[in-house]
Short mmCIF file of C-alpha atoms in Angstrom, two decimals:
data_model
loop_
_atom_site.label_atom_id
_atom_site.label_comp_id
_atom_site.label_asym_id
_atom_site.label_seq_id
_atom_site.Cartn_x
_atom_site.Cartn_y
_atom_site.Cartn_z
CA MET A 1 219.88 35.11 180.61
CA LYS A 2 223.25 34.55 178.95
CA LYS A 3 223.26 33.48 175.34
CA SER A 4 225.42 33.85 172.29
CA ILE A 5 224.54 36.54 169.78
CA ASN A 6 224.92 33.88 167.11
CA ALA A 7 222.53 31.56 168.95
CA LYS A 8 219.78 34.16 168.95
CA TYR A 9 220.54 36.18 165.82
CA THR A 10 222.13 33.76 163.32
CA GLY A 11 221.59 35.04 159.80
CA ASP A 12 220.17 38.42 160.84
CA LEU A 13 223.26 40.58 160.67
CA LYS A 14 226.84 39.71 159.83
CA VAL A 15 228.15 42.68 161.82
CA LEU A 16 226.94 41.23 165.13
CA GLN A 17 228.33 37.79 164.38
CA LEU A 18 231.73 39.31 163.54
CA PHE A 19 231.59 41.49 166.65
CA GLU A 20 231.18 38.45 168.86
CA GLN A 21 233.99 36.68 167.02
CA LEU A 22 236.53 39.48 167.41
CA SER A 23 235.56 39.98 171.06
CA ALA A 24 237.26 36.68 171.83
CA ILE A 25 240.55 38.49 171.14
CA PRO A 26 241.90 40.71 173.98
CA ARG A 27 242.52 44.21 172.64
CA GLY A 28 243.16 46.70 175.40
CA SER A 29 245.18 49.77 174.43
CA GLY A 30 248.79 48.72 173.85
CA ASN A 31 247.76 45.09 173.34
CA GLU A 32 246.46 45.30 169.77
CA LYS A 33 248.84 43.00 167.85
CA ALA A 34 246.54 39.97 167.97
CA ILE A 35 243.45 41.85 166.82
CA SER A 36 245.46 43.67 164.15
CA ASP A 37 246.80 40.36 162.83
CA PHE A 38 243.30 38.85 162.87
CA VAL A 39 241.82 41.69 160.83
CA ALA A 40 244.80 41.71 158.44
CA ASP A 41 244.50 37.95 157.80
CA PHE A 42 240.73 38.25 157.35
CA ALA A 43 241.25 40.93 154.67
CA ARG A 44 244.06 39.10 152.86
CA GLN A 45 241.96 35.94 152.64
CA ARG A 46 239.34 38.00 150.78
CA GLY A 47 241.77 39.46 148.26
CA CYS A 48 242.33 42.88 149.83
CA GLU A 49 245.63 44.74 149.88
CA VAL A 50 246.85 45.15 153.46
CA LEU A 51 249.40 47.59 154.88
CA GLN A 52 250.30 46.96 158.54
CA ASP A 53 252.84 49.19 160.28
CA GLU A 54 254.99 48.62 163.36
CA ARG A 55 252.33 50.22 165.61
CA HIS A 56 249.81 47.64 164.27
CA ASN A 57 247.79 50.27 162.40
CA LEU A 58 246.07 48.87 159.32
CA ILE A 59 245.26 50.31 155.90
CA ILE A 60 243.17 47.81 153.94
CA ARG A 61 242.17 48.46 150.34
CA LYS A 62 239.11 46.89 148.80
CA GLN A 63 238.61 47.51 145.10
CA ALA A 64 235.60 49.51 143.90
CA SER A 65 232.53 47.54 142.90
CA ALA A 66 231.36 47.47 139.28
CA GLY A 67 230.31 50.91 138.11
CA TYR A 68 232.24 52.72 140.86
CA GLU A 69 235.74 52.40 139.38
CA HIS A 70 235.99 56.14 138.71
CA ALA A 71 234.49 57.31 142.00
CA GLU A 72 236.71 59.02 144.54
CA PRO A 73 237.99 56.54 147.18
CA VAL A 74 236.41 56.61 150.63
CA ILE A 75 238.21 56.03 153.93
CA PHE A 76 236.30 54.04 156.56
CA GLN A 77 237.98 54.59 159.93
CA GLY A 78 237.85 53.20 163.45
CA HIS A 79 240.20 51.98 166.16
CA LEU A 80 241.20 48.49 167.25
CA ASP A 81 241.62 49.05 170.99
CA MET A 82 239.07 49.25 173.80
CA VAL A 83 238.87 50.63 177.33
CA CYS A 84 239.40 47.86 179.89
CA GLU A 85 237.23 48.50 182.96
CA LYS A 86 235.62 45.94 185.27
CA ASN A 87 233.59 45.83 188.43
CA LYS A 88 235.54 45.38 191.65
CA GLY A 89 234.31 41.81 192.20
CA THR A 90 234.75 40.70 188.58
CA VAL A 91 237.56 38.25 187.85
CA HIS A 92 238.81 39.04 184.36
CA ASP A 93 242.29 39.22 182.79
CA PHE A 94 242.08 41.76 179.97
CA GLU A 95 245.44 40.58 178.62
CA ASN A 96 244.20 37.05 177.99
CA ASP A 97 240.47 36.54 178.60
CA PRO A 98 237.76 37.01 175.97
CA ILE A 99 234.87 39.40 176.54
CA THR A 100 231.74 37.34 177.25
CA PHE A 101 228.30 38.62 176.34
CA ARG A 102 224.77 38.53 177.63
CA VAL A 103 221.74 39.57 175.60
CA GLU A 104 218.86 41.35 177.32
CA ASP A 105 216.01 42.31 174.99
CA ASP A 106 217.53 44.68 172.40
CA PHE A 107 220.83 45.11 174.19
CA ILE A 108 224.18 43.35 174.34
CA TYR A 109 226.15 43.64 177.60
CA ALA A 110 229.39 42.11 178.83
CA ASP A 111 229.63 40.19 182.11
CA GLY A 112 231.02 42.71 184.59
CA THR A 113 233.43 44.36 182.15
CA THR A 114 233.38 46.92 179.40
CA LEU A 115 231.80 45.50 176.26
CA GLY A 116 234.30 46.93 173.78
CA ALA A 117 231.62 48.06 171.32
CA ASP A 118 233.65 51.27 171.51
CA ASN A 119 235.14 50.76 168.96
CA GLY A 120 234.74 47.06 168.26
CA ILE A 121 231.54 47.75 166.36
CA ALA A 122 233.58 49.75 163.82
CA VAL A 123 236.01 46.85 163.47
CA ALA A 124 233.13 44.41 162.97
CA THR A 125 231.52 46.76 160.45
CA ALA A 126 234.84 47.00 158.58
CA LEU A 127 235.03 43.19 158.47
CA ALA A 128 231.48 43.06 157.10
CA LEU A 129 232.41 45.59 154.40
CA ILE A 130 235.43 43.50 153.48
CA ASP A 131 233.44 40.27 153.49
CA SER A 132 230.51 41.36 151.35
CA ALA A 133 230.62 40.75 147.59
CA GLU A 134 227.27 42.46 147.03
CA LEU A 135 227.78 46.03 148.21
CA ALA A 136 227.94 48.95 145.79
CA HIS A 137 230.82 51.23 146.80
CA PRO A 138 233.83 53.24 145.66
CA GLU A 139 237.29 51.94 146.44
CA LEU A 140 237.44 51.53 150.21
CA GLU A 141 240.48 52.37 152.29
CA ILE A 142 239.72 50.81 155.66
CA LEU A 143 241.86 52.49 158.30
CA MET A 144 242.07 50.85 161.73
CA THR A 145 244.31 52.56 164.31
CA THR A 146 245.71 51.62 167.72
CA GLU A 147 246.03 53.24 171.16
CA GLU A 148 243.11 55.57 170.52
CA GLU A 149 241.76 55.19 174.05
CA THR A 150 245.03 56.27 175.69
CA THR A 151 247.19 58.57 173.58
CA MET A 152 245.92 58.28 169.98
CA GLY A 153 249.47 57.07 169.45
CA GLY A 154 248.56 54.94 166.46
CA ALA A 155 246.99 57.84 164.57
CA PHE A 156 249.86 60.15 165.46
CA ALA A 157 252.40 57.60 164.17
CA LEU A 158 250.46 56.75 161.01
CA ASP A 159 252.10 57.36 157.64
CA VAL A 160 249.23 58.86 155.62
CA SER A 161 251.20 59.19 152.38
CA THR A 162 249.65 56.02 150.93
CA LEU A 163 246.06 57.12 151.53
CA LYS A 164 244.33 58.17 148.32
CA GLY A 165 240.94 59.07 149.75
CA ARG A 166 240.06 62.56 150.93
CA ARG A 167 236.58 61.65 152.19
CA MET A 168 236.47 59.81 155.53
CA ILE A 169 233.71 58.11 157.47
CA ASN A 170 234.79 57.75 161.09
CA PHE A 171 232.61 55.08 162.78
CA ASP A 172 233.46 55.94 166.40
CA SER A 173 230.28 57.74 167.45
CA ASP A 174 227.63 56.40 169.80
CA ARG A 175 224.37 58.09 168.82
CA GLU A 176 222.35 56.88 165.88
CA GLY A 177 220.75 59.69 163.93
CA VAL A 178 223.47 62.17 164.86
CA LEU A 179 226.31 63.09 162.50
CA PHE A 180 229.32 64.56 164.28
CA VAL A 181 231.36 67.10 162.36
CA SER A 182 233.68 68.56 165.02
CA SER A 183 235.32 67.36 168.26
CA ALA A 184 237.40 68.60 171.19
CA GLY A 185 241.14 68.40 171.74
CA GLY A 186 242.71 67.31 175.01
CA VAL A 187 245.79 66.78 177.15
CA ASN A 188 246.80 64.51 180.04
CA LEU A 189 247.87 66.35 183.22
CA TYR A 190 249.76 64.82 186.15
CA HIS A 191 250.24 66.04 189.73
CA THR A 192 252.89 64.06 191.63
CA VAL A 193 253.18 64.34 195.42
CA PRO A 194 256.43 62.97 196.88
CA ILE A 195 255.59 60.87 199.93
CA GLY A 196 257.11 61.44 203.31
CA TRP A 197 256.45 58.33 205.43
CA ARG A 198 256.29 57.84 209.16
CA GLU A 199 255.74 54.69 211.19
CA ALA A 200 252.27 54.12 212.56
CA LYS A 201 252.16 54.12 216.33
CA GLN A 202 249.75 52.53 218.76
CA GLU A 203 248.18 55.90 219.50
CA ASP A 204 247.31 56.29 215.77
CA GLY A 205 244.62 53.67 216.27
CA ASP A 206 243.46 50.87 214.02
CA SER A 207 243.53 50.61 210.23
CA TYR A 208 240.40 51.21 208.17
CA VAL A 209 239.42 51.80 204.56
CA ILE A 210 237.09 54.61 203.45
CA VAL A 211 235.35 53.52 200.25
CA VAL A 212 233.43 55.61 197.69
CA GLN A 213 231.32 53.47 195.38
CA GLY A 214 227.96 53.07 193.65
CA LEU A 215 228.68 55.75 191.03
CA ARG A 216 227.63 55.44 187.42
CA GLY A 217 230.85 56.70 185.80
CA GLY A 218 230.97 57.11 182.05
CA HIS A 219 233.01 58.62 179.23
CA SER A 220 234.98 61.62 180.44
CA GLY A 221 234.12 63.58 177.31
CA ASP A 222 230.71 62.48 176.15
CA ASP A 223 229.18 62.00 179.63
CA ILE A 224 230.83 64.91 181.47
CA ILE A 225 227.81 67.11 180.71
CA HIS A 226 225.64 64.88 182.94
CA GLU A 227 227.70 66.00 185.97
CA ARG A 228 227.90 62.53 187.46
CA GLY A 229 229.90 62.00 190.62
CA ASN A 230 233.66 61.57 190.32
CA ALA A 231 234.78 59.04 192.96
CA ASN A 232 238.25 60.60 193.31
CA LYS A 233 236.86 64.07 193.93
CA LEU A 234 234.26 62.74 196.37
CA LEU A 235 236.99 60.86 198.23
CA GLY A 236 238.82 64.17 198.57
CA ARG A 237 235.64 65.79 199.82
CA ALA A 238 235.18 63.05 202.41
CA LEU A 239 238.79 63.22 203.59
CA GLY A 240 238.66 67.02 203.73
CA GLU A 241 235.50 66.99 205.83
CA LEU A 242 236.93 64.31 208.07
CA ASP A 243 240.18 66.26 208.50
CA ARG A 244 238.26 69.29 209.68
CA ARG A 245 236.40 67.33 212.38
CA VAL A 246 238.49 64.30 213.38
CA SER A 247 242.16 63.44 213.86
CA PHE A 248 243.20 60.53 211.65
CA GLY A 249 246.21 59.11 209.82
CA LEU A 250 246.27 58.68 206.03
CA ALA A 251 248.22 55.86 204.37
CA SER A 252 247.02 55.74 200.74
CA VAL A 253 244.54 57.15 198.24
CA THR A 254 243.52 55.26 195.10
CA GLY A 255 240.74 55.50 192.56
CA GLY A 256 239.84 55.13 188.90
CA MET A 257 241.42 53.04 186.17
CA LYS A 258 241.45 55.21 183.04
CA ALA A 259 241.92 58.94 182.52
CA ASN A 260 239.12 59.00 179.95
CA ALA A 261 236.61 57.28 182.24
CA ILE A 262 234.80 59.09 185.05
CA PRO A 263 235.93 57.08 188.12
CA ARG A 264 233.23 55.03 189.80
CA GLU A 265 235.18 53.83 192.86
CA ALA A 266 237.90 55.22 195.11
CA GLU A 267 239.30 54.40 198.53
CA ALA A 268 241.65 55.67 201.20
CA ALA A 269 243.56 53.68 203.82
CA VAL A 270 243.36 55.44 207.17
CA TYR A 271 244.18 54.97 210.85
CA ILE A 272 241.51 55.98 213.37
CA ARG A 273 241.61 55.95 217.16
CA LYS A 274 238.79 54.15 218.96
CA SER A 275 237.87 57.40 220.66
CA ASP A 276 237.32 59.01 217.23
CA LEU A 277 235.52 56.11 215.57
CA GLU A 278 232.00 57.26 216.43
CA ALA A 279 232.71 60.81 215.24
CA THR A 280 234.17 59.41 212.00
CA GLN A 281 231.06 57.35 211.38
CA GLU A 282 228.91 60.44 212.00
CA VAL A 283 230.89 62.43 209.41
CA ILE A 284 230.40 59.65 206.86
CA ALA A 285 226.71 59.31 207.66
CA ASP A 286 226.24 63.08 207.23
CA LEU A 287 228.05 62.96 203.90
CA ASN A 288 225.93 60.08 202.66
CA THR A 289 222.81 62.09 203.44
CA VAL A 290 224.13 65.17 201.66
CA LEU A 291 225.51 63.31 198.63
CA GLY A 292 222.41 61.16 198.34
CA ASP A 293 220.45 64.37 197.88
CA GLU A 294 222.99 66.04 195.55
CA PHE A 295 223.31 63.01 193.25
CA ARG A 296 219.81 61.54 193.53
CA VAL A 297 219.32 61.89 189.76
CA SER A 298 222.75 61.16 188.29
CA ASP A 299 224.09 58.60 190.83
CA LYS A 300 221.26 57.34 193.00
CA ASP A 301 223.34 54.44 194.43
CA ILE A 302 226.22 56.59 195.67
CA ARG A 303 227.58 55.64 199.10
CA ILE A 304 230.62 56.14 201.29
CA GLU A 305 231.49 53.32 203.68
CA LEU A 306 234.02 52.70 206.43
CA HIS A 307 235.46 49.19 206.74
CA ALA A 308 238.07 47.68 209.01
CA SER A 309 241.06 46.84 206.82
CA ALA A 310 240.91 43.15 207.71
CA GLU A 311 237.19 43.10 206.93
CA TRP A 312 237.84 44.78 203.57
CA GLY A 313 240.27 42.01 202.67
CA GLY A 314 243.66 43.63 203.24
CA ASP A 315 246.31 43.92 205.90
CA SER A 316 247.27 47.12 207.66
CA PRO A 317 247.79 49.73 204.90
CA GLN A 318 251.34 50.30 203.69
CA ASP A 319 252.76 47.81 206.23
CA GLY A 320 252.14 50.09 209.17
CA LYS A 321 253.33 53.32 207.53
CA LEU A 322 251.49 56.62 207.30
CA PHE A 323 251.88 59.81 205.30
CA ASP A 324 253.56 62.55 207.26
CA ASP A 325 251.55 65.71 207.87
CA ALA A 326 252.86 67.54 204.78
CA THR A 327 252.03 64.62 202.47
CA LYS A 328 248.60 64.16 204.00
CA SER A 329 247.82 67.86 203.61
CA ALA A 330 249.01 67.92 199.98
CA ALA A 331 247.06 64.78 199.04
CA ILE A 332 243.78 66.00 200.54
CA GLY A 333 244.29 69.52 199.22
CA LEU A 334 244.86 68.34 195.67
CA LEU A 335 241.89 65.99 195.73
CA GLU A 336 239.70 68.88 196.85
CA LEU A 337 241.12 71.57 194.56
CA ILE A 338 242.00 69.94 191.21
CA PRO A 339 239.54 71.37 188.64
CA ASN A 340 237.04 68.73 187.57
CA GLY A 341 233.87 68.42 185.55
CA VAL A 342 232.31 70.98 183.21
CA LEU A 343 234.45 74.14 183.22
CA SER A 344 232.65 76.07 180.47
CA MET A 345 229.83 75.59 177.97
CA ASP A 346 229.93 76.56 174.31
CA LYS A 347 228.24 79.91 173.73
CA ALA A 348 227.21 79.20 170.13
CA ILE A 349 226.08 75.55 170.17
CA PRO A 350 223.36 74.60 172.70
CA ASN A 351 224.18 71.84 175.21
CA LEU A 352 227.80 71.48 174.06
CA VAL A 353 230.55 71.46 176.68
CA ARG A 354 233.42 73.68 175.58
CA THR A 355 235.97 72.86 178.29
CA SER A 356 236.16 70.16 180.97
CA SER A 357 238.57 68.16 183.07
CA ASN A 358 238.33 64.68 184.60
CA LEU A 359 240.44 63.52 187.56
CA GLY A 360 240.51 59.98 186.26
CA ILE A 361 243.26 58.15 188.15
CA VAL A 362 244.71 58.46 191.65
CA SER A 363 247.40 56.01 192.72
CA THR A 364 249.76 55.66 195.69
CA GLY A 365 253.17 54.11 195.17
CA ASP A 366 256.20 53.65 197.40
CA GLU A 367 257.59 57.10 196.67
CA SER A 368 254.77 59.27 195.36
CA ILE A 369 251.06 59.84 194.86
CA VAL A 370 250.10 60.46 191.22
CA MET A 371 246.87 62.15 190.20
CA GLN A 372 246.10 62.09 186.47
CA SER A 373 243.51 64.33 184.84
CA LEU A 374 242.36 64.52 181.23
CA ALA A 375 241.39 68.04 180.18
CA ARG A 376 239.41 68.68 176.99
CA SER A 377 238.39 71.77 175.06
CA SER A 378 237.26 72.77 171.60
CA HIS A 379 239.34 75.95 172.07
CA ARG A 380 243.10 75.55 172.40
CA SER A 381 243.31 78.79 174.42
CA GLN A 382 241.00 77.39 177.11
CA LEU A 383 242.87 74.08 177.15
CA ASP A 384 246.08 76.02 177.73
CA ASP A 385 244.34 77.97 180.50
CA VAL A 386 243.39 74.76 182.33
CA LEU A 387 246.96 73.54 181.98
CA ARG A 388 248.32 76.75 183.51
CA ARG A 389 245.82 76.58 186.38
CA MET A 390 246.86 73.00 187.11
CA GLU A 391 250.51 74.03 187.08
CA THR A 392 249.82 76.98 189.39
CA LEU A 393 248.01 74.67 191.80
CA SER A 394 251.04 72.38 191.95
CA GLY A 395 253.13 75.32 193.16
CA PHE A 396 250.77 76.02 196.05
CA VAL A 397 250.89 72.44 197.30
CA SER A 398 254.59 71.91 196.45
CA CYS A 399 254.14 68.92 194.18
CA GLY A 400 255.42 67.96 190.76
CA PHE A 401 253.50 68.68 187.58
CA ARG A 402 253.77 67.54 183.96
CA PHE A 403 251.59 67.00 180.91
CA ASP A 404 251.67 64.81 177.82
CA SER A 405 249.61 63.18 175.05
CA TYR A 406 248.11 66.36 173.65
CA PHE A 407 245.66 65.66 170.84
CA PRO A 408 244.16 68.32 168.59
CA GLY A 409 240.53 69.22 168.13
CA TRP A 410 238.68 68.62 164.88
CA PRO A 411 237.47 71.89 163.32
CA TYR A 412 234.12 72.20 161.56
CA LEU A 413 234.36 72.17 157.74
CA ALA A 414 231.73 74.55 156.38
CA ASP A 415 231.94 73.41 152.75
CA SER A 416 231.94 69.63 153.33
CA ARG A 417 230.89 67.56 150.32
CA LEU A 418 230.35 64.46 152.44
CA ARG A 419 227.95 65.89 155.01
CA PRO A 420 225.15 66.69 152.50
CA VAL A 421 225.28 63.11 151.19
CA PHE A 422 224.67 61.76 154.69
CA GLU A 423 221.82 64.23 155.21
CA GLU A 424 220.12 63.39 151.92
CA VAL A 425 220.47 59.61 152.35
CA TYR A 426 219.20 59.77 155.94
CA MET A 427 216.11 61.75 154.93
CA ARG A 428 215.42 59.33 152.09
CA ARG A 429 215.74 56.22 154.28
CA PHE A 430 214.15 57.40 157.53
CA GLY A 431 211.93 60.29 156.45
CA LYS A 432 213.39 62.75 158.95
CA SER A 433 216.37 65.08 159.26
CA LEU A 434 219.78 63.89 160.37
CA GLU A 435 221.02 65.83 163.39
CA VAL A 436 224.41 67.47 162.77
CA LYS A 437 226.43 68.22 165.90
CA ALA A 438 229.82 68.78 167.47
CA ILE A 439 231.04 66.47 170.26
CA HIS A 440 233.07 67.18 173.39
CA ALA A 441 234.84 63.82 173.25
CA GLY A 442 238.09 63.44 171.35
CA LEU A 443 238.05 61.73 167.96
CA GLU A 444 240.94 60.70 165.75
CA CYS A 445 239.49 62.94 163.05
CA GLY A 446 241.44 65.82 164.61
CA VAL A 447 244.77 64.00 164.28
CA LEU A 448 244.04 62.79 160.75
CA VAL A 449 242.77 66.17 159.52
CA GLY A 450 245.97 67.64 160.96
CA LYS A 451 247.96 65.25 158.77
CA LEU A 452 245.67 65.69 155.74
CA PRO A 453 244.26 69.25 155.90
CA GLU A 454 242.10 68.64 152.81
CA LEU A 455 240.37 65.66 154.46
CA ASP A 456 236.56 65.90 154.51
CA ALA A 457 235.46 63.84 157.54
CA VAL A 458 232.25 62.95 159.37
CA SER A 459 231.60 60.62 162.29
CA TYR A 460 228.66 58.25 162.76
CA GLY A 461 227.72 55.08 164.63
CA PRO A 462 224.95 53.05 166.30
CA ASN A 463 223.54 53.61 169.78
CA LEU A 464 225.99 52.74 172.56
CA TYR A 465 225.32 53.43 176.23
CA ASP A 466 227.55 53.81 179.33
CA ILE A 467 230.76 53.40 177.33
CA HIS A 468 234.01 53.14 179.30
CA THR A 469 232.09 51.43 182.14
CA PRO A 470 231.13 47.82 182.92
CA GLN A 471 227.53 48.84 182.18
CA GLU A 472 228.39 49.51 178.52
CA HIS A 473 225.73 48.13 176.20
CA LEU A 474 224.87 48.16 172.52
CA SER A 475 221.50 48.30 170.76
CA ILE A 476 221.08 45.40 168.33
CA THR A 477 218.39 47.09 166.23
CA SER A 478 220.46 50.28 166.06
CA VAL A 479 223.37 48.27 164.62
CA GLU A 480 220.99 46.88 162.01
CA ARG A 481 219.70 50.34 161.04
CA SER A 482 223.18 51.89 161.03
CA TRP A 483 224.51 49.14 158.77
CA ALA A 484 221.66 49.65 156.30
CA PHE A 485 222.24 53.42 156.38
CA LEU A 486 225.97 52.98 155.78
CA VAL A 487 225.26 50.70 152.81
CA ASP A 488 222.98 53.40 151.34
CA VAL A 489 225.63 56.10 151.88
CA LEU A 490 228.33 54.09 150.12
CA ARG A 491 225.98 53.42 147.24
CA ALA A 492 225.33 57.17 146.95
CA LEU A 493 229.06 58.04 146.76
CA LYS A 494 229.34 57.22 143.06
CA GLN A 495 230.90 60.55 142.10
#
C-alpha cells in the first residue's frame, strides 16, 4: 500500500520527513545543482555559514552548542547525488521526476526506481542536525559533495583549505552496528570495439532479441561478494554457446546502466534462420536449466528468453545491418573473457574482498561497442594488475582500451581517536560491541584523507538493502536508532 512517510510517521523522526521532502528534487550524478541549492538555502535560513563551490559541493558551518565552544570541530560528510536505476517497464524521468515512496512494514521503497537513500539519508540527517536547536555538539562542518556515484569528482575538486575539523563522520555506510574504517580504491576501464557493418540479407533470417533478465543486481563493491549474476557476462556466455552450435548474425549488445551497479538486464539483437530457430531455442533452454541451478540461491528468477524483434517492441535491429565476422567475434570474445566478479579475497580480514571487477555497462553505437568495467582493490598493486590484464586482453581482440576516474583507497588508521568514542558510546547505548570493519566499496574518505593526511575518519549509517537497484529499501527503525546513536556520539565529542 502506498502512503506518505509523513502520513504514517508524522512527529516520530525529523530525518524521515526531511528525506521524503528532498526526494522530490531530482539529484542524479551531474544533476545536483537543485539539491545543492535547496540544502544551502535550508542552512542559511537557520543561521549557518554556507560555502558552495562551482561543482555544487557544500561546506556548512553550524556553531558549537553551549559548553562545546572549545571542542575540536567535527566534519559530518555525505554526498548529494544518487544512482538512477529503474525497472525496464517503469516510466520515470530522473532529470525531472520526484522519487515516490511506498511503505511496507518497517521498510521504505521507491516505485520501480532506486530509492536514493544512498546517500539521501545522509543529506536528510545533515538537515536534521542543522535544524535542531537542542543537540549538544562541537562546531559542525557539514560537507556534502557531488558526483560521488560516478567519478567522486566533487570530492576531488573540493578546496579543503577552509575545513578546520580533523575528525570526520562519513554517513555513507549501509549497515547499522558496523563502523567502517577502511575502503577500497578503484578505476573505470573501457574496451572499445570498432564496428564493421554489413547489410543483412534474406538468407540471414529474421530478427530476434535475446534477453537476460530476472537478476538481483546490487552494488558492485558491497554486493560483489555474494557472486550474483552479471547480466552482461551471462549474455556473453549465451552468445558464446550459441556461436559454437548455431549460425546467427549479431547486430547489437547492450546491458547495464551504471558501472557501479551489477547489471540486472542485458540483450542482444540477432538474426536467425528459420532452419536454426529450433536449435537456438534448445541452446537457450539448456542454458536456463544450467543457470537456474548455478544461481538458485543468489538469483532464483534468472532467465534467458528469445523474442521476435517486433514482439519485443522494436524494428529490425540496426536498420537491417549486422556486425561483420571480426566485430561479432571480438564482441562475444570480450563479453566472455573480461575479468568479472571477485578476483581475490583479503588474507588478513575474514570475508573481505580484496580485488574485484564489474562489467557494468555494454552499449552499441553507430561506430563502436563500448564495454565499461569498474575494478576495485584495497591494494594499488592488484588494481594495477587488473588494469594491465584488461589492456593485454584488448590487444588479443584488437580493440581500443583506456581507463579513467581512479579513486584512492582509504587506509586504516591504527591510532584513531574517533573510533574509540564510537565504540564506547555504542556499548553504552546498546549493551553490545560495535563491529569495526573494512569495506570493499569505495568511499570518499580515501579522497579526503588524501587531501588531509591528518584526517581521522570513520563511516557509519543505518540499514539499507539492495542499493543501486530498484529494489533498494531503507529500514525506518534503523534510521531512528542510528539518529539516536549519532546524537550520543556528538554529545560525547566534548574534548
